[in-house]
PDB file of C-alpha atoms in Angstrom:
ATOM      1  CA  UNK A 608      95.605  94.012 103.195  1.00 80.00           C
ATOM      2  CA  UNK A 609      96.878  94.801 106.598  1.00 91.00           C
ATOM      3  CA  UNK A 610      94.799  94.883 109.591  1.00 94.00           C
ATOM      4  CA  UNK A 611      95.179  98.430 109.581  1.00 95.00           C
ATOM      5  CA  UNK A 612      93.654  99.209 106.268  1.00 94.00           C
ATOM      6  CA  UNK A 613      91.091  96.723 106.683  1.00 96.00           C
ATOM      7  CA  UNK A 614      89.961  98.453 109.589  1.00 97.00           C
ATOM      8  CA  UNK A 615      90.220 101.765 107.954  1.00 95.00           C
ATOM      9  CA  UNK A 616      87.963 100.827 105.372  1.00 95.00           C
ATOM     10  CA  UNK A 617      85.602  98.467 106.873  1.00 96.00           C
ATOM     11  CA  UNK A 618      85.155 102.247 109.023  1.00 97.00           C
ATOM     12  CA  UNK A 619      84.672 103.649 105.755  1.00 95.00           C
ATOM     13  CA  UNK A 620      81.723 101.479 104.840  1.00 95.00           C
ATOM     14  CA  UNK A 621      80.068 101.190 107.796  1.00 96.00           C
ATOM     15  CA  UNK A 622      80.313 104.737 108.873  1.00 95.00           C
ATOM     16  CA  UNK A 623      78.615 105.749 105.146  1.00 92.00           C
ATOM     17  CA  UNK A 624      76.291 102.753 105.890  1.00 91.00           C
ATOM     18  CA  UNK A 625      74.744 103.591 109.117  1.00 92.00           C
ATOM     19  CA  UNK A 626      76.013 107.117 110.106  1.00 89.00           C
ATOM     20  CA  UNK A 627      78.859 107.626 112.249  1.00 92.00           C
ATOM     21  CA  UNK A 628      77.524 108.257 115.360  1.00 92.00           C
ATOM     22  CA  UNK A 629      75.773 105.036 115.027  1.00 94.00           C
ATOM     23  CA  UNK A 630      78.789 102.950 114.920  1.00 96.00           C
ATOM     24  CA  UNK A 631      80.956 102.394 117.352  1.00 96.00           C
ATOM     25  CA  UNK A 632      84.865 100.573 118.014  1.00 96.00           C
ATOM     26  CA  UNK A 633      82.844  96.950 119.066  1.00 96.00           C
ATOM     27  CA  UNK A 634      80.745  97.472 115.893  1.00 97.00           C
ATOM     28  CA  UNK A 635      83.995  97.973 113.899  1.00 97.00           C
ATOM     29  CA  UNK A 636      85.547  94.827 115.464  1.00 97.00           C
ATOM     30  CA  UNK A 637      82.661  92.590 115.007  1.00 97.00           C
ATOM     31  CA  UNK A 638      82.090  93.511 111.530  1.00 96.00           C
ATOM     32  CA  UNK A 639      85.801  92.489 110.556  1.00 96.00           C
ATOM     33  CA  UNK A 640      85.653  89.418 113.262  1.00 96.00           C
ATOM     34  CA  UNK A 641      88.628  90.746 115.039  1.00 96.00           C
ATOM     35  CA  UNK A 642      88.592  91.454 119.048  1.00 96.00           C
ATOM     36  CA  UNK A 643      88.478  95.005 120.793  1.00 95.00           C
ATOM     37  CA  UNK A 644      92.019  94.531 121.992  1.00 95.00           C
ATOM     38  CA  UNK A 645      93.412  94.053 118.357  1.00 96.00           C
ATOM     39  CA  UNK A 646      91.237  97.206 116.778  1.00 96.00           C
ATOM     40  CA  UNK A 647      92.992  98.689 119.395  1.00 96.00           C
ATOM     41  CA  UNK A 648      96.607  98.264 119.409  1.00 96.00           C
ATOM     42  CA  UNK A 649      96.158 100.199 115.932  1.00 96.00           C
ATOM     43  CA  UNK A 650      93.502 102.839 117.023  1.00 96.00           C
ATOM     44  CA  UNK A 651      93.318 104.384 120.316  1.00 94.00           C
ATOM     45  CA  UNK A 652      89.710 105.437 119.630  1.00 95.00           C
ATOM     46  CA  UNK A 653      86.886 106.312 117.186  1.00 95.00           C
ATOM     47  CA  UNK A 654      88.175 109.813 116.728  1.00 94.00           C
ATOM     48  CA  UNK A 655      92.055 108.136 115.961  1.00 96.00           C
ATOM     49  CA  UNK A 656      90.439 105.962 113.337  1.00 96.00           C
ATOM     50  CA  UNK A 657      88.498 109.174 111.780  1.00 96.00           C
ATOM     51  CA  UNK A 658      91.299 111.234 112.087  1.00 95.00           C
ATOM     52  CA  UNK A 659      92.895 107.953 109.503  1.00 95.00           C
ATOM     53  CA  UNK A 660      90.222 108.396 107.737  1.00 94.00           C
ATOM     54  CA  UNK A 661      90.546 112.279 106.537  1.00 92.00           C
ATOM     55  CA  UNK A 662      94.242 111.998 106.048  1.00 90.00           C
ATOM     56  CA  UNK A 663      93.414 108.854 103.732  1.00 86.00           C
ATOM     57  CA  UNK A 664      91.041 111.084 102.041  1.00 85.00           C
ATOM     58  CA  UNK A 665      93.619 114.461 101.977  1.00 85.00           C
ATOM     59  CA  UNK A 666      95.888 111.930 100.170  1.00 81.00           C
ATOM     60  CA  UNK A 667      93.390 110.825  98.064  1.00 75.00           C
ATOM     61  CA  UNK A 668      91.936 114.106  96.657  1.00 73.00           C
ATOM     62  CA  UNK A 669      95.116 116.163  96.928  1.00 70.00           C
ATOM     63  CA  UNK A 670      98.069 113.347  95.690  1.00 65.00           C
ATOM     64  CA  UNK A 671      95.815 111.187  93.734  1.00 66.00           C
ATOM     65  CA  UNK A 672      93.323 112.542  91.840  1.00 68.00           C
ATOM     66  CA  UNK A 673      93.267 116.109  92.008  1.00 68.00           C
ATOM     67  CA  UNK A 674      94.312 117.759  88.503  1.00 68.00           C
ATOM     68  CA  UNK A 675      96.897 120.030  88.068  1.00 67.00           C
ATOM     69  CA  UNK A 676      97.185 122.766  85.938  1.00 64.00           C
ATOM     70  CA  UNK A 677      99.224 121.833  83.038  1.00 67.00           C
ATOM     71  CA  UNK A 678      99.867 123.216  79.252  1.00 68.00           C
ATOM     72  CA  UNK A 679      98.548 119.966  78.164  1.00 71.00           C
ATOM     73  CA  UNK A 680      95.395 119.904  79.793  1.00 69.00           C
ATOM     74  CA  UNK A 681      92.584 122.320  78.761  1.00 74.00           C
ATOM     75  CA  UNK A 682      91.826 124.756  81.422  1.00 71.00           C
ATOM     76  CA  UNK A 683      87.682 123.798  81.258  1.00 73.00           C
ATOM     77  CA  UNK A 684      89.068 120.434  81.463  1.00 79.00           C
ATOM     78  CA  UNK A 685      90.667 120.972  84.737  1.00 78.00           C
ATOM     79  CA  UNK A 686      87.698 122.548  86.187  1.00 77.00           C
ATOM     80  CA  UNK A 687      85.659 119.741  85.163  1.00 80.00           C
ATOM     81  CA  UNK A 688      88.209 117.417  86.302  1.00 81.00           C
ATOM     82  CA  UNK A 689      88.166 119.208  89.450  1.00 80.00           C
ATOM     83  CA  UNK A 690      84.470 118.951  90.288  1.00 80.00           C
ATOM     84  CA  UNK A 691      84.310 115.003  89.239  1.00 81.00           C
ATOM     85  CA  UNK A 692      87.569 114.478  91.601  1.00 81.00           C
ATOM     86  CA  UNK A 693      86.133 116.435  94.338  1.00 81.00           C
ATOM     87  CA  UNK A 694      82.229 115.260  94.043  1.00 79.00           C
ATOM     88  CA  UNK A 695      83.765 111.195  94.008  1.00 80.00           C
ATOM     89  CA  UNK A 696      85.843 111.977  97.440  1.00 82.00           C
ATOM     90  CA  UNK A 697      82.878 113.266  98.448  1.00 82.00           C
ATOM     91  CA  UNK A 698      81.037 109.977  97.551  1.00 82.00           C
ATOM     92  CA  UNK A 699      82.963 107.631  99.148  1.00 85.00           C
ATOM     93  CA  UNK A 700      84.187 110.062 102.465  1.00 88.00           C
ATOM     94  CA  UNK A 701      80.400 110.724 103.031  1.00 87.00           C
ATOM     95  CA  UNK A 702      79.793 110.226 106.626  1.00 89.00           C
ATOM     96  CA  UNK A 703      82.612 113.084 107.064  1.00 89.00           C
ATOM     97  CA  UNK A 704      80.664 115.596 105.506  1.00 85.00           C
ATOM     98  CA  UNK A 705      77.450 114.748 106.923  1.00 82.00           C
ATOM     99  CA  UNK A 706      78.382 115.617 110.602  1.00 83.00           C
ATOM    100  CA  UNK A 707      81.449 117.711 109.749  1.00 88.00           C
ATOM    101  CA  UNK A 708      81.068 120.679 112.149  1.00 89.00           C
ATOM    102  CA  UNK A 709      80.341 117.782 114.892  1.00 90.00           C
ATOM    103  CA  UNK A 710      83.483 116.011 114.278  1.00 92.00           C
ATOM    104  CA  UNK A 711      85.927 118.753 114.049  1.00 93.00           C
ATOM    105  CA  UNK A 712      84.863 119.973 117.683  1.00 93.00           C
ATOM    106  CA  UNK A 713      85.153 116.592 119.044  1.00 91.00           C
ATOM    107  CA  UNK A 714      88.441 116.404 117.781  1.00 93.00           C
ATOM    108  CA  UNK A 715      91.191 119.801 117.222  1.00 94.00           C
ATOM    109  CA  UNK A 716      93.776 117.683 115.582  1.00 94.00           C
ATOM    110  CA  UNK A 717      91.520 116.783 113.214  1.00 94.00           C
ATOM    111  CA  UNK A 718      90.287 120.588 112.846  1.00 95.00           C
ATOM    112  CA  UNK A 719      93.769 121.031 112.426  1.00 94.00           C
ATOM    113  CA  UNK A 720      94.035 118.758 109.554  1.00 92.00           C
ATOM    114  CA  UNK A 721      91.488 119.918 107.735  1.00 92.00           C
ATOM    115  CA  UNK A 722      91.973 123.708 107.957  1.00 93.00           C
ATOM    116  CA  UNK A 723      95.401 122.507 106.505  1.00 91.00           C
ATOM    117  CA  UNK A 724      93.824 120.275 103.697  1.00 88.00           C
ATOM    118  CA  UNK A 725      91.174 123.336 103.043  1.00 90.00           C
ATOM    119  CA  UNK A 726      93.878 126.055 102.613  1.00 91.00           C
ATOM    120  CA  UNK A 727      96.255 123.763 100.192  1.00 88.00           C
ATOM    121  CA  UNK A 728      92.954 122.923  98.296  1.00 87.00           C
ATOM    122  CA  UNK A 729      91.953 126.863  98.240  1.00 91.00           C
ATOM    123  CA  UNK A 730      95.281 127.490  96.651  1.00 90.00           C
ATOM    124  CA  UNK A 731      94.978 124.987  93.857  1.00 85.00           C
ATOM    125  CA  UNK A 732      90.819 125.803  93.225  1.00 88.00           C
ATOM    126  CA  UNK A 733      92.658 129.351  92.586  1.00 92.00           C
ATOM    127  CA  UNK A 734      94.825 128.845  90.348  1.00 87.00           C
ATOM    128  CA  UNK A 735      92.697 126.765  88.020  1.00 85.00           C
ATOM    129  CA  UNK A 736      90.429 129.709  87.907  1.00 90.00           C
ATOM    130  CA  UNK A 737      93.141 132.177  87.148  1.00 91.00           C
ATOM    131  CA  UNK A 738      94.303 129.867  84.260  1.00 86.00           C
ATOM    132  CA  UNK A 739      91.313 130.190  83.377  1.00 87.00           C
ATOM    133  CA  UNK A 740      91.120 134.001  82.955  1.00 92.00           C
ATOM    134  CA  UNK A 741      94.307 133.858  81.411  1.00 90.00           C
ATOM    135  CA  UNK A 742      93.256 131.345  78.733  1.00 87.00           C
ATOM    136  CA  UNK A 743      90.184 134.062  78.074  1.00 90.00           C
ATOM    137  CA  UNK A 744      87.866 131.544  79.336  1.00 89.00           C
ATOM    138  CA  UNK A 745      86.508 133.489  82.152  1.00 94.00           C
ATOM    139  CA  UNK A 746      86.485 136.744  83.111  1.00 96.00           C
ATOM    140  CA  UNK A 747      87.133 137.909  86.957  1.00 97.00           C
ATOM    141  CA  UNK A 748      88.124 140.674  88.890  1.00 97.00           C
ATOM    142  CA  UNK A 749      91.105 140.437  91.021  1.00 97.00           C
ATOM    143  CA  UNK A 750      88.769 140.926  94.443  1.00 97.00           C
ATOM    144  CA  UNK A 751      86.204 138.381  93.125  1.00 97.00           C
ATOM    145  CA  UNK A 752      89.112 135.161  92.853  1.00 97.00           C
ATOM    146  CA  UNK A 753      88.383 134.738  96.787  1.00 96.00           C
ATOM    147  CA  UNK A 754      84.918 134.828  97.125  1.00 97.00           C
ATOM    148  CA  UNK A 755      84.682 132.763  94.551  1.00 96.00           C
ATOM    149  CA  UNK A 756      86.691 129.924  95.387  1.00 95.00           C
ATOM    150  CA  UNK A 757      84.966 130.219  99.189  1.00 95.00           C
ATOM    151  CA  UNK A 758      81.361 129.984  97.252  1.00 94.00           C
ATOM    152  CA  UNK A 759      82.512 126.555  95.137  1.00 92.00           C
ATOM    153  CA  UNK A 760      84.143 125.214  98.322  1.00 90.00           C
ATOM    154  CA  UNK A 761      81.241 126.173 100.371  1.00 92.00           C
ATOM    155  CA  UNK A 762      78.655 124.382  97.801  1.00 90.00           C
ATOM    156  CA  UNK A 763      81.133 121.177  97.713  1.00 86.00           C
ATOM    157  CA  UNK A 764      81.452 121.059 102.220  1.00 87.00           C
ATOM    158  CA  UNK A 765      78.043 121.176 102.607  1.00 88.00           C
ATOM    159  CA  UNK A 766      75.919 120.344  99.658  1.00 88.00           C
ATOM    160  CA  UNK A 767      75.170 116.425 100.950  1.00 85.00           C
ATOM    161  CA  UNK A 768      73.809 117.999 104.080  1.00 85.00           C
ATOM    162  CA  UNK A 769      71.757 121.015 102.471  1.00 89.00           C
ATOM    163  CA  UNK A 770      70.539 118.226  99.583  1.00 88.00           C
ATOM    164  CA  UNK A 771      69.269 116.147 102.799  1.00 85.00           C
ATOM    165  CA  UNK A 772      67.562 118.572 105.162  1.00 87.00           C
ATOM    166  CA  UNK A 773      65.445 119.580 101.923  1.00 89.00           C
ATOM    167  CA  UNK A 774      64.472 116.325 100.961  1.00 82.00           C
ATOM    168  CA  UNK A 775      62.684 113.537 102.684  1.00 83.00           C
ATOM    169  CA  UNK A 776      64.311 110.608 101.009  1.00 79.00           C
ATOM    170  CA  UNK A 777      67.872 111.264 102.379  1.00 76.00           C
ATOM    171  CA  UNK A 778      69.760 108.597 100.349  1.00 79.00           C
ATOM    172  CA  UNK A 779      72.969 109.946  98.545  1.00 82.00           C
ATOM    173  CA  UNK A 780      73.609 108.192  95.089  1.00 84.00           C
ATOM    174  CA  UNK A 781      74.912 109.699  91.966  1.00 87.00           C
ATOM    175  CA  UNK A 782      72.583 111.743  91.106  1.00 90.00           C
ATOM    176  CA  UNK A 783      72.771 113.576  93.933  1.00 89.00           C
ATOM    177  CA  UNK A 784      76.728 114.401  93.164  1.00 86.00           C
ATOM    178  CA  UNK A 785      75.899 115.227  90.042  1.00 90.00           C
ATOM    179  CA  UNK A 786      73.097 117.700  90.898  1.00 92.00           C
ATOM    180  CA  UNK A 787      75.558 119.336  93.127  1.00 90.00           C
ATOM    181  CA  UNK A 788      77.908 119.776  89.510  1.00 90.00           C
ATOM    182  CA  UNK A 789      75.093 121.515  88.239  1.00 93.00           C
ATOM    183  CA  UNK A 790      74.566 123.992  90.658  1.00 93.00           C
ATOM    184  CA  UNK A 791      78.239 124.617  90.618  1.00 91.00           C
ATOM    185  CA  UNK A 792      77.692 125.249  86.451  1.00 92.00           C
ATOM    186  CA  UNK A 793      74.823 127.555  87.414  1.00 94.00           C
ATOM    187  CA  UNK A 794      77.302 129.727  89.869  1.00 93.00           C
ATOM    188  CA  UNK A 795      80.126 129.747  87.061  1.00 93.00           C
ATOM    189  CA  UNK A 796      78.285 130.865  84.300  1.00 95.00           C
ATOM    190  CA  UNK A 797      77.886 134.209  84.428  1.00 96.00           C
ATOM    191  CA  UNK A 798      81.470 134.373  84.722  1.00 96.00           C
ATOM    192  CA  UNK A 799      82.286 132.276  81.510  1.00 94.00           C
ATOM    193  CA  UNK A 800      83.592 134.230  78.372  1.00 94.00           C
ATOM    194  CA  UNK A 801      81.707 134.114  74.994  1.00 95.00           C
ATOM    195  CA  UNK A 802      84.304 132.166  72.913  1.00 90.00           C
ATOM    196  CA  UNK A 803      84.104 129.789  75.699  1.00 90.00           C
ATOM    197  CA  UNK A 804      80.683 129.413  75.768  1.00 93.00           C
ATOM    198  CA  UNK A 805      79.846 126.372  73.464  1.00 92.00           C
ATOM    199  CA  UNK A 806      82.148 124.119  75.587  1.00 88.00           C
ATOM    200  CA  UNK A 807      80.953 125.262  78.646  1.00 91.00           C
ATOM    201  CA  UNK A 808      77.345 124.227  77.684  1.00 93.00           C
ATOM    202  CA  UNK A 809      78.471 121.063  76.117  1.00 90.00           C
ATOM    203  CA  UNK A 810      80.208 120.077  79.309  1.00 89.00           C
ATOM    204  CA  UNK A 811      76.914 121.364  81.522  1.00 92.00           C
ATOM    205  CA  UNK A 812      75.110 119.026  78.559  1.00 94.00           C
ATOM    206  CA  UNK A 813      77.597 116.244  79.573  1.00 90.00           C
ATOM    207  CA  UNK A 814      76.983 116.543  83.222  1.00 92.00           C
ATOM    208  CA  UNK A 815      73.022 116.849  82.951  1.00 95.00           C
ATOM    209  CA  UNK A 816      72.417 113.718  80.905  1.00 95.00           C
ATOM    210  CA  UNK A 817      74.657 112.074  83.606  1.00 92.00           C
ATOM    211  CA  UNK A 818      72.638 113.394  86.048  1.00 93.00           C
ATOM    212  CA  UNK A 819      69.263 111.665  84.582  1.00 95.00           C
ATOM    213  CA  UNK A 820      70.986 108.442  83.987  1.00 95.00           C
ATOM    214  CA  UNK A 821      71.825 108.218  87.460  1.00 91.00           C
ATOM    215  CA  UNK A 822      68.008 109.273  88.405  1.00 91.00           C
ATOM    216  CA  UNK A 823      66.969 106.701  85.856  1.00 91.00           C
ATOM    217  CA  UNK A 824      69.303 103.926  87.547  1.00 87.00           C
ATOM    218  CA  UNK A 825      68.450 104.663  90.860  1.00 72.00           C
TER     219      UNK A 825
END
């Protein structure tokens, strides 16, 4: 692995570890036993190395594991697909969402990168949910699509930090992501058709024995 990637992840790690604010470019360097001077002839700074980070994490979601709507793929199975792709970014790019309104005003490229990111993502949240009108799974009017796809987004950005200013153990493992799932099942359902009722339960089944494994394991 390049020194660049190493540093990028060892970031990563340490920034999920300890909280970013806590960490600094020394602390970086000393936990991959390189100098200052060589963290920094690839990063000019903290915010360069976060700013890595995100687009590492746009590529990741968006290129990588984020499902596209297809004949061949169920249109509950793309939802579903969608929330496990989106909930295991969130897992392992969790520093970013647990001081995100702090690090986009520190940095306006950044902001700039993720408005981007948020827009393109917007765009594909909608038309999995139209696909899934069409296929008579759920049922929508036109002036509810936007709202919402900004309610699912808004309960993806920020469910880490609501799930830790209401608990007193803060710790974020599994079964936190897939609590947040649930709730996202719990804002769909009203909109979910009868004939696609049974595999809408059995994949809110699927999700809630995962969910008290994970509480079970932890």
């Amino acid at each position: 692995m390049k020194t660049r990637d190493k540093i990028i992840q060892a970031s990563i790690e340490l920034f999920n570890e300890q909280g970013e604010r806590n960490v600094t470019t020394n602390h970086i360097a000393a936990h991959l036993g390189i100098s200052p001077g060589n963290l920094y002839y690839h990063f000019r700074n903290k915010e360069d190395i976060i700013l890595s980070i995100y687009e590492e994490y746009a590529r990741n979601l968006l290129l990588e594991t984020f499902p596209q709507v297809s004949p061949e793929l169920k249109p509950l199975d793309t939802i579903i697909l969608y929330m496990d792709a989106v909930f295991q970014a969130l897992m392992k790019f969790r520093f970013f969402y647990a001081n995100l309104p702090v690090l986009l005003a520190k940095n306006p490229l950044l902001h700039e990168k993720y408005v981007e990111v948020q827009h393109t993502i917007s765009k594909r949240l909608s038309e999995m949910l139209i696909s899934l009108r069409e296929a008579d799974m759920m049922t929508f009017e036109d002036d509810e699509l936007a709202d919402i796809v900004s309610i699912l987004r808004l309960i993806n950005t920020f469910w880490l930090s609501f799930y830790q200013t209401q608990n007193e153990n803060t710790e974020i493992n599994d079964s936190v992501f897939f609590d947040g799932v649930l709730k996202i099942l719990v804002l769909l359902r009203p909109y979910i058709t009868e004939s696609a009722m049974n595999d809408f339960l059995e994949a809110r089944s699927m999700y809630q024995q995962r969910h008290k494994n994970a509480l079970n394991a932890a």
